[in-house]
CSV table of C-alpha atoms and ligand atoms in Angstrom, one decimal:
chain,number,residue,atom,x,y,z
A,4,MET,CA,24.1,37.4,198.1
A,5,LEU,CA,23.3,36.8,194.3
A,6,ARG,CA,26.0,35.0,191.2
A,7,ILE,CA,25.5,36.9,188.4
A,8,GLY,CA,27.9,35.9,185.2
A,9,ILE,CA,27.7,39.3,182.9
A,10,VAL,CA,28.8,38.8,180.0
A,11,CYS,CA,29.5,41.9,178.0
A,12,TYR,CA,32.7,43.8,175.1
A,13,PRO,CA,35.8,44.4,177.0
A,14,THR,CA,36.6,47.6,174.4
A,15,TYR,CA,36.4,51.6,175.2
A,16,GLY,CA,32.4,51.5,174.2
A,17,GLY,CA,29.2,52.9,176.1
A,18,SER,CA,27.7,48.7,176.6
A,19,GLY,CA,30.7,47.8,177.9
A,20,VAL,CA,31.4,50.2,180.2
A,21,VAL,CA,27.9,50.0,181.3
A,22,ALA,CA,28.0,45.8,182.4
A,23,THR,CA,31.6,46.7,184.1
A,24,GLU,CA,29.9,49.7,186.4
A,25,LEU,CA,27.1,47.9,186.8
A,26,GLY,CA,28.9,44.9,188.2
A,27,LYS,CA,31.1,47.0,190.2
A,28,ALA,CA,27.9,48.2,191.7
A,29,LEU,CA,26.8,44.8,192.1
A,30,ALA,CA,30.2,43.5,194.3
A,31,HIS,CA,30.0,46.4,196.4
A,32,VAL,CA,26.5,45.2,197.9
A,33,GLY,CA,27.8,42.3,198.5
A,34,HIS,CA,26.8,40.0,195.0
A,35,GLU,CA,29.5,37.4,193.5
A,36,VAL,CA,29.9,39.2,190.4
A,37,HIS,CA,31.4,36.4,187.4
A,38,PHE,CA,32.6,38.9,183.7
A,39,ILE,CA,32.9,36.7,180.7
A,40,SER,CA,34.9,38.3,178.5
A,41,SER,CA,37.1,37.8,175.4
A,42,THR,CA,39.7,40.4,177.1
A,43,GLN,CA,39.3,42.0,180.2
A,44,PRO,CA,36.9,45.0,180.1
A,45,PHE,CA,38.9,48.1,180.3
A,46,ARG,CA,37.1,49.9,183.1
A,47,LEU,CA,37.4,46.4,185.7
A,48,ASP,CA,39.9,48.4,188.1
A,49,ILE,CA,39.0,46.8,191.0
A,50,TRP,CA,39.7,44.0,192.9
A,51,ASN,CA,37.7,42.1,195.4
A,52,GLU,CA,36.8,39.2,196.5
A,53,LYS,CA,33.5,39.2,195.2
A,54,VAL,CA,34.3,39.7,191.5
A,55,PHE,CA,36.0,37.8,189.1
A,56,TYR,CA,37.1,37.2,185.5
A,57,HIS,CA,37.2,34.3,182.5
A,58,GLU,CA,38.8,35.0,179.7
A,59,VAL,CA,36.7,33.2,176.9
A,60,ASN,CA,39.4,31.4,175.2
A,61,VAL,CA,39.0,31.3,171.0
A,62,ALA,CA,40.7,28.1,169.6
A,63,SER,CA,41.8,28.2,166.5
A,64,TYR,CA,42.6,25.4,163.8
A,65,PRO,CA,43.5,25.6,160.5
A,66,LEU,CA,40.6,24.7,158.9
A,67,PHE,CA,39.0,27.5,160.9
A,68,GLU,CA,39.1,30.9,158.7
A,69,TYR,CA,36.7,32.4,161.2
A,70,PRO,CA,36.9,31.0,164.8
A,71,PRO,CA,33.8,30.5,166.4
A,72,TYR,CA,33.5,33.0,169.0
A,73,ILE,CA,29.7,32.2,169.5
A,74,LEU,CA,30.7,28.4,170.4
A,75,ALA,CA,33.4,29.6,173.1
A,76,LEU,CA,31.7,31.9,174.8
A,77,ALA,CA,29.2,29.3,175.4
A,78,GLY,CA,31.0,26.6,176.6
A,79,GLU,CA,32.8,29.2,179.0
A,80,LEU,CA,29.5,30.0,179.8
A,81,VAL,CA,28.6,26.8,180.6
A,82,ASP,CA,31.4,26.1,182.8
A,83,VAL,CA,31.2,29.3,184.8
A,84,VAL,CA,27.4,28.5,185.3
A,85,LYS,CA,28.3,24.6,186.6
A,86,TYR,CA,31.0,25.6,188.8
A,87,HIS,CA,30.4,28.8,190.4
A,88,LYS,CA,26.5,28.0,190.9
A,89,LEU,CA,25.5,31.2,189.4
A,90,ASP,CA,22.0,32.3,190.1
A,91,LEU,CA,21.7,34.4,186.3
A,92,LEU,CA,23.2,35.7,183.5
A,93,HIS,CA,23.1,39.6,182.2
A,94,VAL,CA,25.1,39.8,178.7
A,95,HIS,CA,25.1,43.4,177.5
A,96,TYR,CA,24.6,43.7,173.8
A,97,ALA,CA,22.1,41.3,172.3
A,98,ILE,CA,24.9,40.2,169.2
A,99,PRO,CA,26.2,37.5,169.7
A,100,HIS,CA,26.0,37.0,173.5
A,101,ALA,CA,22.4,36.3,173.8
A,102,THR,CA,22.6,33.7,171.4
A,103,ALA,CA,25.5,32.4,173.0
A,104,ALA,CA,23.8,32.7,176.7
A,105,GLN,CA,21.0,30.8,175.5
A,106,LEU,CA,23.0,28.2,173.9
A,107,ALA,CA,24.8,27.3,177.4
A,108,GLN,CA,21.0,27.2,179.1
A,109,GLN,CA,20.2,24.3,176.8
A,110,VAL,CA,23.4,22.6,177.5
A,111,LEU,CA,22.9,23.1,181.0
A,112,GLU,CA,19.2,22.4,180.8
A,113,ASP,CA,20.2,18.9,179.1
A,114,GLU,CA,21.9,18.4,182.5
A,115,GLY,CA,19.2,19.2,184.8
A,116,ILE,CA,20.6,23.5,184.9
A,117,ASN,CA,17.9,25.9,184.8
A,118,ILE,CA,19.9,29.8,184.7
A,119,PRO,CA,17.9,32.4,183.5
A,120,VAL,CA,19.0,35.0,180.7
A,121,ILE,CA,18.5,38.7,181.3
A,122,THR,CA,19.1,40.5,177.8
A,123,THR,CA,20.3,44.0,177.9
A,124,LEU,CA,19.7,46.1,174.9
A,125,HIS,CA,22.4,48.6,174.4
A,126,GLY,CA,21.6,50.1,170.7
A,127,THR,CA,23.4,49.7,167.6
A,128,ASP,CA,22.3,45.8,168.0
A,129,ILE,CA,19.3,47.0,167.5
A,130,THR,CA,19.4,49.6,164.9
A,131,LEU,CA,21.8,48.9,163.2
A,132,VAL,CA,23.8,45.6,163.2
A,133,GLY,CA,20.8,44.1,164.6
A,134,LYS,CA,18.8,44.8,160.9
A,135,ASP,CA,21.2,43.1,158.7
A,136,LYS,CA,19.5,41.0,157.2
A,137,ASN,CA,21.4,38.0,158.2
A,138,TYR,CA,21.6,38.8,161.9
A,139,GLU,CA,17.7,40.0,162.6
A,140,PRO,CA,16.0,36.8,163.1
A,141,LEU,CA,18.9,35.9,165.6
A,142,VAL,CA,19.0,38.9,167.7
A,143,ARG,CA,14.3,38.6,167.1
A,144,LEU,CA,15.1,35.2,168.7
A,145,ALA,CA,17.3,35.8,170.9
A,146,ILE,CA,14.5,38.7,172.4
A,147,ASN,CA,12.2,36.4,172.9
A,148,ARG,CA,14.2,33.8,174.8
A,149,SER,CA,15.6,35.6,177.2
A,150,GLN,CA,13.9,35.7,180.3
A,151,GLY,CA,13.9,39.1,181.0
A,152,VAL,CA,15.2,42.2,178.6
A,153,THR,CA,15.7,45.1,179.2
A,154,ALA,CA,16.9,48.7,177.1
A,155,VAL,CA,19.2,51.6,178.6
A,156,SER,CA,16.4,54.2,177.2
A,157,HIS,CA,12.8,54.4,175.8
A,158,SER,CA,13.9,55.0,172.6
A,159,LEU,CA,15.3,52.4,172.2
A,160,ALA,CA,12.5,50.4,173.6
A,161,GLN,CA,10.5,51.6,170.9
A,162,ASP,CA,13.1,50.6,168.3
A,163,THR,CA,13.0,46.9,169.8
A,164,ARG,CA,9.7,46.9,169.1
A,165,ASP,CA,9.0,48.6,166.0
A,166,ASN,CA,12.2,47.3,163.7
A,167,PHE,CA,12.1,43.5,165.2
A,168,ARG,CA,8.1,43.2,166.0
A,169,ILE,CA,8.4,42.6,169.5
A,170,THR,CA,5.5,42.2,171.7
A,171,ARG,CA,7.2,41.0,175.2
A,172,PRO,CA,7.9,43.2,178.0
A,173,ILE,CA,10.8,45.3,177.6
A,174,GLU,CA,12.3,47.0,181.3
A,175,VAL,CA,13.5,50.0,180.0
A,176,ILE,CA,16.3,50.8,182.7
A,177,HIS,CA,18.3,53.9,182.1
A,178,ASN,CA,21.5,54.3,182.0
A,179,PHE,CA,23.8,55.8,185.0
A,180,VAL,CA,27.0,57.6,186.4
A,181,ASP,CA,29.0,57.3,189.1
A,182,THR,CA,29.1,60.7,190.3
A,183,GLU,CA,31.9,60.9,192.4
A,184,ARG,CA,33.9,59.9,189.4
A,185,PHE,CA,32.7,61.4,187.3
A,186,LYS,CA,32.3,65.8,189.5
A,187,PRO,CA,33.1,69.3,188.1
A,188,ARG,CA,37.2,69.5,189.5
A,189,LYS,CA,39.1,71.6,189.9
A,190,THR,CA,41.6,71.8,187.1
A,191,GLY,CA,43.3,75.1,186.7
A,192,HIS,CA,46.7,74.0,185.0
A,193,PHE,CA,45.8,71.4,182.6
A,194,ARG,CA,42.8,74.0,181.6
A,195,LYS,CA,45.4,76.3,180.8
A,196,ALA,CA,48.1,74.5,179.0
A,197,ILE,CA,44.7,73.5,176.2
A,198,ALA,CA,43.4,77.0,176.5
A,199,PRO,CA,46.2,79.4,177.7
A,200,ASN,CA,44.3,82.4,176.4
A,201,ASP,CA,41.5,81.5,178.5
A,202,GLU,CA,39.7,80.3,175.3
A,203,ARG,CA,36.5,78.6,175.6
A,204,ILE,CA,36.8,74.1,175.4
A,205,LEU,CA,34.7,72.3,173.6
A,206,VAL,CA,35.0,68.4,173.5
A,207,HIS,CA,33.9,65.6,171.9
A,208,ILE,CA,33.9,61.8,172.4
A,209,SER,CA,33.5,58.6,170.3
A,210,ASN,CA,34.6,55.5,168.8
A,211,PHE,CA,34.6,57.9,165.5
A,212,ARG,CA,32.7,55.7,163.6
A,213,LYS,CA,30.2,57.0,160.9
A,214,LEU,CA,27.5,57.6,162.5
A,215,LYS,CA,28.9,59.5,165.2
A,216,ARG,CA,29.5,62.5,163.1
A,217,ALA,CA,32.7,63.4,164.1
A,218,ASP,CA,33.4,65.2,160.8
A,219,LEU,CA,30.0,67.5,162.2
A,220,VAL,CA,32.0,68.4,165.1
A,221,ILE,CA,34.8,69.8,162.7
A,222,ASP,CA,32.3,71.9,161.4
A,223,ILE,CA,31.0,73.1,163.6
A,224,PHE,CA,34.2,73.8,165.6
A,225,SER,CA,35.5,75.8,163.0
A,226,ARG,CA,32.0,78.2,162.7
A,227,VAL,CA,31.9,78.5,166.6
A,228,ASN,CA,35.7,80.0,166.7
A,229,LYS,CA,35.4,82.5,164.3
A,230,GLU,CA,33.0,84.3,167.0
A,231,ILE,CA,34.7,82.6,170.1
A,232,PRO,CA,38.2,81.9,170.5
A,233,SER,CA,37.9,78.3,171.3
A,234,LYS,CA,40.0,74.9,171.3
A,235,LEU,CA,38.5,71.2,170.4
A,236,LEU,CA,39.2,68.4,172.2
A,237,LEU,CA,38.4,65.1,170.3
A,238,VAL,CA,38.9,61.7,173.1
A,239,GLY,CA,38.8,58.4,171.2
A,240,ASP,CA,39.8,56.6,168.2
A,241,GLY,CA,38.0,54.5,165.2
A,242,PRO,CA,37.7,54.1,161.3
A,243,GLU,CA,36.9,58.0,160.9
A,244,ARG,CA,39.6,59.8,163.4
A,245,GLN,CA,42.1,60.3,160.1
A,246,LYS,CA,39.4,61.5,157.8
A,247,VAL,CA,38.6,64.3,160.5
A,248,GLU,CA,42.1,64.8,161.2
A,249,GLN,CA,42.2,65.9,157.5
A,250,LEU,CA,39.7,68.3,157.1
A,251,ALA,CA,40.8,70.5,160.5
A,252,ARG,CA,43.7,70.7,158.3
A,253,ASP,CA,41.8,71.9,155.5
A,254,LEU,CA,38.9,74.5,157.4
A,255,GLN,CA,42.6,75.2,158.7
A,256,VAL,CA,41.8,74.6,162.7
A,257,ASP,CA,43.8,72.1,162.7
A,258,ALA,CA,45.6,74.7,165.8
A,259,HIS,CA,43.1,74.5,167.4
A,260,VAL,CA,42.1,70.6,167.7
A,261,ARG,CA,44.0,68.4,169.4
A,262,PHE,CA,44.1,64.5,169.1
A,263,LEU,CA,44.2,62.9,172.3
A,264,GLY,CA,43.6,59.3,171.7
A,265,LYS,CA,41.5,56.4,173.6
A,266,GLN,CA,42.1,58.0,177.5
A,267,GLU,CA,41.1,56.5,180.3
A,268,ALA,CA,40.6,59.2,182.9
A,269,VAL,CA,37.7,61.0,180.8
A,270,GLU,CA,36.7,62.8,183.9
A,271,GLU,CA,39.7,64.5,184.0
A,272,ILE,CA,39.7,66.2,180.6
A,273,LEU,CA,35.6,66.8,180.9
A,274,SER,CA,36.6,69.0,184.0
A,275,VAL,CA,38.7,71.5,182.1
A,276,CYS,CA,35.9,71.3,179.0
A,277,ASP,CA,32.7,74.3,178.3
A,278,LEU,CA,30.7,72.4,175.7
A,279,PHE,CA,30.1,68.5,174.7
A,280,LEU,CA,29.0,68.7,170.8
A,281,MET,CA,27.3,65.2,169.9
A,282,PRO,CA,25.8,65.1,166.9
A,283,SER,CA,25.4,61.5,166.5
A,284,GLU,CA,22.9,59.9,163.8
A,285,SER,CA,22.5,57.1,165.8
A,286,GLU,CA,22.6,57.2,170.2
A,287,SER,CA,20.6,55.4,171.8
A,288,PHE,CA,21.4,57.0,174.7
A,289,GLY,CA,24.2,59.1,174.7
A,290,LEU,CA,26.1,58.2,177.7
A,291,ALA,CA,29.4,60.0,177.0
A,292,ALA,CA,26.6,63.2,177.1
A,293,LEU,CA,26.0,61.7,180.7
A,294,GLU,CA,29.4,61.7,181.8
A,295,ALA,CA,30.3,65.5,180.7
A,296,MET,CA,26.8,66.7,182.5
A,297,ALA,CA,28.4,65.6,185.3
A,298,CYS,CA,31.2,66.7,185.3
A,299,GLY,CA,29.0,70.1,184.6
A,300,VAL,CA,29.4,70.1,180.8
A,301,PRO,CA,26.6,71.3,178.4
A,302,VAL,CA,25.9,69.1,175.8
A,303,VAL,CA,25.0,70.0,172.4
A,304,SER,CA,23.1,67.1,170.9
A,305,SER,CA,21.2,65.8,167.6
A,306,ASP,CA,17.6,65.1,168.4
A,307,ILE,CA,17.4,61.5,168.3
A,308,GLY,CA,17.3,57.9,169.9
A,309,GLY,CA,17.4,58.2,174.1
A,310,LEU,CA,19.3,61.7,173.0
A,311,PRO,CA,15.7,63.3,174.3
A,312,GLU,CA,15.8,61.8,177.7
A,313,VAL,CA,19.0,62.6,178.6
A,314,ASN,CA,19.9,66.5,177.3
A,315,ILE,CA,17.1,68.5,178.5
A,316,PRO,CA,16.9,72.3,175.9
A,317,GLY,CA,17.6,74.6,177.7
A,318,VAL,CA,17.9,73.1,180.9
A,319,THR,CA,21.5,71.2,180.2
A,320,GLY,CA,22.6,72.4,176.9
A,321,TYR,CA,20.2,72.0,173.4
A,322,LEU,CA,18.8,69.5,170.6
A,323,SER,CA,19.1,70.5,167.4
A,324,PRO,CA,17.8,68.7,163.9
A,325,MET,CA,20.4,66.0,162.9
A,326,ASP,CA,22.9,66.8,160.5
A,327,ASP,CA,22.4,70.3,161.1
A,328,ALA,CA,25.4,71.9,161.4
A,329,ASP,CA,23.9,76.0,161.5
A,330,ASP,CA,21.4,74.7,164.4
A,331,MET,CA,24.6,73.6,166.5
A,332,THR,CA,26.7,76.0,166.0
A,333,GLU,CA,24.0,78.9,166.9
A,334,LYS,CA,23.3,76.6,170.3
A,335,ALA,CA,27.0,76.5,170.7
A,336,LEU,CA,27.1,79.7,170.6
A,337,SER,CA,24.2,80.6,173.3
A,338,ILE,CA,25.7,78.8,175.5
A,339,LEU,CA,29.0,79.9,175.3
A,340,ARG,CA,29.1,83.1,175.1
A,341,GLU,CA,28.5,84.9,177.9
A,342,ASP,CA,29.6,83.3,181.3
A,343,GLU,CA,26.3,84.0,183.3
A,344,VAL,CA,24.7,81.4,180.9
A,345,LEU,CA,27.5,78.7,180.7
A,346,GLU,CA,27.4,78.4,184.8
A,347,GLY,CA,23.8,78.0,184.6
A,348,PHE,CA,23.7,75.0,182.1
A,349,ARG,CA,26.9,73.7,184.3
A,350,GLN,CA,24.5,73.8,187.3
A,351,ARG,CA,22.0,72.5,185.4
A,352,CYS,CA,24.0,69.8,184.3
A,353,ARG,CA,25.3,68.2,187.4
A,354,ALA,CA,21.6,68.9,189.3
A,355,GLN,CA,20.0,66.5,185.9
A,356,ALA,CA,23.1,64.3,186.4
A,357,LEU,CA,22.7,63.4,189.9
A,358,LYS,CA,19.0,61.4,188.9
A,359,PHE,CA,21.3,59.1,187.1
A,360,ARG,CA,23.8,59.1,189.3
A,361,MET,CA,24.4,54.8,190.1
A,362,GLU,CA,23.1,54.8,193.6
A,363,ASN,CA,19.0,55.6,192.0
A,364,ILE,CA,19.8,53.7,188.8
A,365,LEU,CA,21.3,50.3,190.7
A,366,PRO,CA,18.1,49.0,193.0
A,367,HIS,CA,16.0,49.3,190.1
A,368,TYR,CA,18.2,46.1,188.1
A,369,ILE,CA,17.7,44.5,191.4
A,370,ARG,CA,14.1,44.8,191.5
A,371,TYR,CA,14.3,43.3,188.5
A,372,TYR,CA,16.8,40.3,188.8
A,373,GLU,CA,14.4,39.2,191.6
A,374,GLN,CA,11.1,39.8,189.7
A,375,ILE,CA,13.0,37.1,186.8
A,376,LEU,CA,14.3,35.0,189.5
A,377,GLY,CA,10.5,35.5,191.4
A,378,ARG,CA,12.9,35.6,194.6
A,379,PRO,CA,11.4,38.8,196.0
A,380,GLY,CA,14.0,40.0,198.2
A,381,ALA,CA,16.8,37.9,197.3
A,382,CYS,CA,18.9,40.8,196.3
A,383,SER,CA,19.5,42.5,199.0
A,384,GLY,CA,22.6,41.8,199.7
A,385,LYS,CA,23.7,45.2,202.2
A,386,GLN,CA,21.3,47.4,200.3
A,387,GLY,CA,18.4,46.3,203.2
B,18,GMT,O1,27.4,51.5,169.3
B,18,GMT,C1,28.0,52.3,170.1
B,18,GMT,O2,28.4,53.3,170.2
B,18,GMT,C2,28.5,51.6,171.3
B,18,GMT,C3,27.5,51.3,171.9
B,18,GMT,C4,27.6,49.9,172.3
B,18,GMT,O3,27.0,49.0,172.7
B,18,GMT,O4,29.3,49.9,173.4
B,18,GMT,O5,26.8,51.5,172.9
B,18,GMT,C5,25.6,52.7,172.2
B,18,GMT,O6,25.5,51.6,173.9
B,18,GMT,C6,25.9,53.1,175.2
B,18,GMT,C7,25.7,52.3,176.9
B,18,GMT,O7,24.6,51.9,176.7
B,18,GMT,C8,24.8,54.1,174.9
B,18,GMT,O8,24.7,55.1,175.7
B,18,GMT,C9,25.3,54.3,173.4
B,18,GMT,O9,24.0,55.6,172.5
B,18,GMT,C10,24.5,53.4,172.2
B,18,GMT,N1,25.3,54.0,170.9
B,18,GMT,C11,24.4,54.2,169.9
B,18,GMT,O10,23.3,53.2,170.7
B,18,GMT,C12,24.6,54.3,168.8
């Protein structure tokens, strides 16, 4: 049994979801898991004797225009590692978690305590935010000084090597999905409420940042809707939402579009849907697309980042060149026109998602922990 500290963002976002689900699964097989975060991670919905949550309290002071979160996190990590005798720290999203963990590591080293840090790179910490000239040298240092580094796709590992001139090994461990939670369900009454005349239902889930291209989602939907009676569900919230709402009005499809805001039970929403649109400009993996597939929903996405590692053209949906609304519309229509074609995609989506089920990916993380700790078999827990 290991004692593992997991640092993550608590907000709606892929890295927080992956970190929380991983911690829950590790606890399930017998490890002690300590979540350290600014507020309670939103998917942290189980409590048992193996799960701990430590909130980072950032002291404010009139002098601090920007209270120093990174120092508060590092201090909290020192405390948790020391008093709960952690074996390793696994931080999700490099900025600033990896840097904070390394600060804590230095403090602990001075006190004779050695704790390895594993950093999991998730996406924009490398492809966008991490490229900021102020952050770039810090991210490079954090990656080089971590005892272990994982990336959620081959594409992200390559981007890391290219953007940060990193030569150290990066372990690719794909994201995973809970295929018991995300699975096709019978939800006739909900479907009827959304699409009373048996229209097709398209869906997009994101945090509505610019790179998610929710504007293209509306554009594609407005074209699909001209040929096939359909509805669009938009789940999530973020900076672009207002603009996107306006676009739906301008294109006169607002009567067919529902903004559902932030939702926790996304699996129930996905279960009534026929097609997931993900026209992002950047996507290191596309966890939301994988969750859709697990519910039997095909995906039309852009052909960028890690999406080709998840969404297989002609099998689970299609990949289109970024920004190519014509192509995405054509691909969407080809999936939606005929029931039998849609049904084929649905079944293949579920089969593809099963390859990424938690049970397949968790052992990879566990083997990697053992490798970094230099203790083969240390993590056997209930897994054997
Ligand atoms: O940047 C985001 O969209 C949020 C980010 C996160 O860290 O929360 O998501 C990234 O990590 C997810 C989980 O690993 C991936 O599925 C997303 O593709 C990735 N987002 C981007 O690369 C834009």
